[in-house]
Short mmCIF file of C-alpha atoms and ligand atoms in Angstrom, two decimals:
data_model
loop_
_atom_site.label_atom_id
_atom_site.label_comp_id
_atom_site.label_asym_id
_atom_site.label_seq_id
_atom_site.Cartn_x
_atom_site.Cartn_y
_atom_site.Cartn_z
CA MET A 871 8.24 20.07 4.94
CA LYS A 872 10.26 16.99 6.00
CA LEU A 873 8.20 15.28 8.31
CA THR A 874 9.74 11.86 10.71
CA PRO A 875 7.49 8.77 11.49
CA SER A 876 7.36 10.34 15.17
CA ASP A 877 6.28 13.50 13.96
CA LEU A 878 3.25 12.10 12.13
CA ALA A 879 2.15 8.99 14.28
CA SER A 880 0.09 10.38 16.75
CA GLU A 881 -2.05 12.12 14.12
CA ILE A 882 -2.09 9.12 12.05
CA SER A 883 -3.45 6.80 14.77
CA THR A 884 -5.64 9.45 15.63
CA ALA A 885 -7.41 9.30 12.25
CA LEU A 886 -7.10 5.37 12.35
CA THR A 887 -9.12 5.23 15.14
CA SER A 888 -11.53 7.56 14.23
CA ARG A 889 -12.17 6.94 10.63
CA GLY A 890 -9.84 4.64 9.68
CA TRP A 891 -7.67 6.30 6.93
CA PHE A 892 -5.60 9.18 6.38
CA VAL A 893 -3.73 11.30 3.63
CA GLY A 894 -0.65 13.41 4.13
CA GLU A 895 2.66 14.34 2.41
CA GLY A 896 5.74 14.31 4.14
CA LEU A 897 7.31 11.75 5.32
CA TYR A 898 9.00 10.32 2.30
CA SER A 899 11.32 13.47 0.41
CA PRO A 900 10.99 14.39 -2.91
CA ALA A 901 14.30 13.00 -3.57
CA LEU A 902 13.70 9.33 -1.93
CA CYS A 903 10.23 9.21 -4.18
CA SER A 904 12.67 10.44 -7.49
CA ALA A 905 14.47 7.59 -6.78
CA LEU A 906 11.80 5.32 -5.54
CA LEU A 907 10.33 6.17 -9.41
CA SER A 908 13.45 5.85 -11.21
CA ASP A 909 13.93 2.83 -9.65
CA LEU A 910 10.42 1.60 -10.94
CA ASN A 911 10.88 2.51 -14.22
CA HIS A 912 14.50 0.59 -14.12
CA LEU A 913 12.42 -2.85 -13.53
CA TYR A 914 9.38 -1.97 -16.13
CA ASP A 915 12.19 -1.26 -18.44
CA GLN A 916 13.20 -4.52 -17.51
CA GLN A 917 9.61 -6.31 -19.11
CA GLN A 918 9.88 -9.87 -17.00
CA LYS A 919 9.82 -7.60 -13.43
CA PHE A 920 6.83 -6.63 -13.26
CA THR A 921 3.80 -8.80 -13.64
CA LYS A 922 0.26 -8.69 -13.68
CA ALA A 923 -1.31 -8.38 -10.74
CA ARG A 924 -3.32 -11.31 -9.00
CA ILE A 925 -6.45 -11.72 -6.35
CA GLY A 926 -6.49 -14.33 -3.03
CA TYR A 927 -4.38 -16.10 -0.62
CA LYS A 928 -1.77 -18.70 -1.79
CA SER A 929 -2.69 -21.36 -3.66
CA SER A 930 -6.28 -19.54 -4.51
CA LYS A 931 -4.41 -16.96 -6.37
CA THR A 932 -6.17 -15.70 -9.73
CA LEU A 933 -5.95 -13.78 -12.70
CA LYS A 934 -9.37 -11.78 -12.68
CA THR A 935 -8.88 -8.66 -15.12
CA HIS A 936 -12.64 -7.30 -14.42
CA ILE A 937 -11.59 -6.66 -10.71
CA ARG A 938 -8.00 -5.29 -11.85
CA ASN A 939 -5.69 -4.80 -14.71
CA ASP A 940 -2.50 -3.49 -12.92
CA TYR A 941 0.99 -4.74 -13.20
CA ILE A 942 3.02 -5.46 -10.26
CA SER A 943 6.76 -5.95 -8.81
CA TRP A 944 7.45 -6.84 -5.27
CA LEU A 945 10.14 -5.49 -3.57
CA ASP A 946 12.35 -7.98 -2.02
CA PRO A 947 13.72 -7.47 1.25
CA LEU A 948 16.83 -9.31 1.49
CA SER A 949 18.31 -7.37 -1.81
CA PRO A 950 17.30 -3.95 -1.43
CA THR A 951 18.32 -1.04 -3.51
CA VAL A 952 19.00 2.31 -1.60
CA CYS A 953 16.30 3.92 -2.19
CA GLN A 954 13.94 1.06 -0.99
CA GLN A 955 16.49 0.39 2.08
CA GLU A 956 15.68 4.05 3.22
CA TYR A 957 11.60 3.45 2.29
CA PHE A 958 11.58 0.05 4.92
CA LYS A 959 13.34 2.13 7.17
CA ILE A 960 10.48 4.56 7.49
CA THR A 961 7.59 2.70 6.90
CA GLU A 962 8.58 0.01 9.33
CA SER A 963 9.64 2.77 11.97
CA LEU A 964 5.91 4.06 11.22
CA MET A 965 4.68 0.65 11.52
CA ASP A 966 6.23 0.38 14.74
CA LEU A 967 5.06 3.16 16.18
CA LEU A 968 1.19 2.51 15.08
CA LYS A 969 1.76 -1.13 16.79
CA LYS A 970 2.26 0.87 20.44
CA GLU A 971 0.10 3.64 19.71
CA LEU A 972 -3.07 1.41 18.22
CA PHE A 973 -2.46 -1.89 20.01
CA ILE A 974 -2.31 -3.59 16.77
CA PRO A 975 -0.36 -6.82 16.87
CA MET A 976 2.48 -6.14 13.54
CA ASN A 977 5.24 -8.13 12.83
CA ALA A 978 5.67 -7.96 9.06
CA PHE A 979 6.26 -5.67 6.24
CA GLU A 980 5.77 -6.43 2.35
CA ALA A 981 5.48 -4.13 -0.60
CA HIS A 982 5.59 -3.88 -4.49
CA TYR A 983 5.85 -1.40 -6.97
CA ALA A 984 2.60 -1.05 -9.49
CA ILE A 985 2.02 0.19 -12.70
CA TYR A 986 -1.34 1.31 -14.00
CA GLU A 987 -1.16 1.65 -17.60
CA PRO A 988 -3.71 3.49 -19.49
CA GLY A 989 -7.32 1.65 -18.76
CA GLY A 990 -6.26 0.45 -15.62
CA PHE A 991 -8.22 -0.06 -11.96
CA TYR A 992 -8.57 -1.72 -8.96
CA LYS A 993 -13.04 -2.00 -8.49
CA LYS A 994 -13.68 -1.42 -5.00
CA HIS A 995 -12.36 -3.98 -2.46
CA LEU A 996 -10.50 -4.74 1.20
CA ASP A 997 -7.10 -5.70 1.47
CA GLY A 998 -7.16 -7.84 4.32
CA PHE A 999 -9.13 -10.45 5.82
CA LYS A 1000 -8.92 -11.76 9.15
CA THR A 1001 -6.34 -14.98 8.60
CA ARG A 1002 -3.56 -16.26 10.13
CA LYS A 1003 -1.17 -14.30 7.75
CA ALA A 1004 -2.74 -10.70 8.10
CA ARG A 1005 -2.73 -7.75 6.61
CA MET A 1006 -3.58 -5.08 9.05
CA ILE A 1007 -2.80 -1.78 7.79
CA SER A 1008 -2.07 -0.74 4.24
CA ILE A 1009 -0.23 2.30 3.03
CA ILE A 1010 0.44 3.93 -1.13
CA LEU A 1011 2.93 6.31 -1.83
CA TYR A 1012 2.20 7.98 -5.18
CA LEU A 1013 5.16 8.69 -7.39
CA ASN A 1014 3.19 10.54 -10.34
CA PRO A 1015 4.83 14.20 -11.30
CA ASP A 1016 2.81 16.76 -12.36
CA TRP A 1017 -0.68 14.59 -12.12
CA GLN A 1018 -3.44 16.89 -12.99
CA GLU A 1019 -6.84 16.83 -10.66
CA ASN A 1020 -9.63 15.47 -11.73
CA LEU A 1021 -7.96 13.27 -14.29
CA GLY A 1022 -9.22 9.61 -13.47
CA GLY A 1023 -6.71 7.34 -11.75
CA GLU A 1024 -7.67 8.70 -8.25
CA LEU A 1025 -7.52 6.34 -4.97
CA ILE A 1026 -11.52 6.38 -3.46
CA ILE A 1027 -11.64 5.73 -0.22
CA TYR A 1028 -15.18 4.63 1.26
CA ASN A 1029 -17.00 5.00 4.89
CA GLU A 1030 -15.94 2.96 7.51
CA ASN A 1031 -19.35 2.48 8.86
CA ASN A 1032 -21.26 3.03 5.53
CA PRO A 1033 -19.75 1.66 2.55
CA ASN A 1034 -21.73 3.07 -0.11
CA GLN A 1035 -20.41 6.60 1.03
CA ILE A 1036 -17.42 7.60 -0.22
CA ASP A 1037 -15.10 9.37 1.93
CA ALA A 1038 -12.26 10.99 0.22
CA GLN A 1039 -11.15 11.10 -3.90
CA VAL A 1040 -7.42 10.97 -3.64
CA THR A 1041 -5.63 12.51 -6.69
CA PRO A 1042 -2.13 10.50 -6.71
CA LYS A 1043 0.19 13.05 -6.48
CA PHE A 1044 4.07 12.94 -6.18
CA GLY A 1045 5.27 12.19 -2.55
CA ARG A 1046 1.60 11.82 -0.93
CA PHE A 1047 0.10 8.59 0.58
CA ALA A 1048 -2.45 7.17 1.80
CA ILE A 1049 -2.83 4.66 4.92
CA PHE A 1050 -6.02 3.00 6.22
CA LEU A 1051 -7.04 -0.32 8.36
CA SER A 1052 -6.70 -2.95 5.68
CA GLN A 1053 -10.04 -5.37 6.78
CA SER A 1054 -12.35 -2.19 7.30
CA ILE A 1055 -12.18 0.01 4.81
CA TYR A 1056 -13.24 -0.67 1.08
CA HIS A 1057 -11.57 1.28 -1.85
CA GLU A 1058 -11.08 1.53 -5.48
CA VAL A 1059 -8.74 2.81 -7.85
CA VAL A 1060 -10.95 4.75 -10.66
CA THR A 1061 -9.62 4.36 -14.32
CA THR A 1062 -6.62 5.90 -14.80
CA PRO A 1063 -6.06 7.68 -18.41
CA GLN A 1064 -2.17 8.11 -18.51
CA ASN A 1065 0.60 5.79 -16.44
CA ARG A 1066 -0.05 5.71 -12.91
CA TYR A 1067 3.05 4.92 -10.56
CA SER A 1068 2.91 3.44 -6.79
CA LEU A 1069 4.57 1.90 -3.89
CA THR A 1070 1.97 -0.10 -1.95
CA GLY A 1071 3.36 -1.59 1.79
CA TRP A 1072 1.14 -3.68 3.75
CA MET A 1073 1.86 -3.85 7.91
CA ARG A 1074 1.15 -7.06 8.88
CA TYR A 1075 0.62 -9.74 11.49
CA ASN A 1076 1.79 -12.87 10.71
CA GLU A 1077 0.97 -15.71 13.24
CA VAL A 1078 4.23 -17.86 14.26
CA GLU A 1079 3.32 -20.93 12.95
CA SER A 1080 5.34 -23.25 15.17
CA ASP A 1081 6.71 -22.21 18.18
CA PRO A 1082 9.59 -24.15 19.05
CA LEU A 1083 9.57 -23.01 22.85
CA ALA A 1084 6.16 -24.56 22.80
CA LEU A 1085 7.92 -27.83 22.74
CA PHE A 1086 9.49 -27.63 26.38
CA ILE A 1087 6.11 -26.29 28.07
C1 OGA B 1587 -4.38 -2.01 -3.67
C2 OGA B 1587 -4.76 -0.80 -3.80
C3 OGA B 1587 -4.97 1.77 -4.25
C4 OGA B 1587 -4.40 2.87 -5.29
O1 OGA B 1587 -2.92 -2.16 -4.22
O2 OGA B 1587 -4.56 -3.20 -3.24
O3 OGA B 1587 -6.01 -0.72 -3.58
O4 OGA B 1587 -4.03 3.91 -4.94
N1 OGA B 1587 -4.24 0.33 -4.48
O5 OGA B 1587 -3.19 2.26 -5.57
NI1 NI B 1588 -6.57 -2.30 -2.37
#
């Protein structure tokens, strides 16, 4: 069933408030997911468009392949393809609704495609820390047709209050999405035996660096 951001916003808000995460389907149509997957494959074919993912913030970004070894390609919000535009529209309208329901300040969105090749993983981590440019909510859309259960490559979501306890093991099935609080939910990608495709987005709060109006106050 096709669901809109408004159909899901209150259910997602309730889950984020009570346990910090939600997993669902139906927000991104199969047609959109297929278009995103071919978009991703098109970029993957042009080798230089995907690079080994790095860890850290700005200048301290380093390549730590013992923590993660996936390949990523950032979406350019200034020149989105048609399907990227549709993805931004849906996800940004969800962000606006969540902002109102949860009273979390958010004013920016960023996203990248990710490919984990066979043997790919991402060790247990948080996505965000409280800084002037902070990730607040992570949303991951899976683009793997015909993914079998218990193959490996699952997303493990840990308990918000007890990060040693597993809350969920999510099979990265086509069209499924996982959404969670970036700064409080530990998660991990189990080693995958086959190519694993996804589109990861972050709803962020970027503190305004210099407010020109401040000069007049
Ligand atoms: C990430 C991440 C999880 C996934 O990119 O930070 O944790 O399931 N991804 O792809
Ligand atoms: Ni993560």
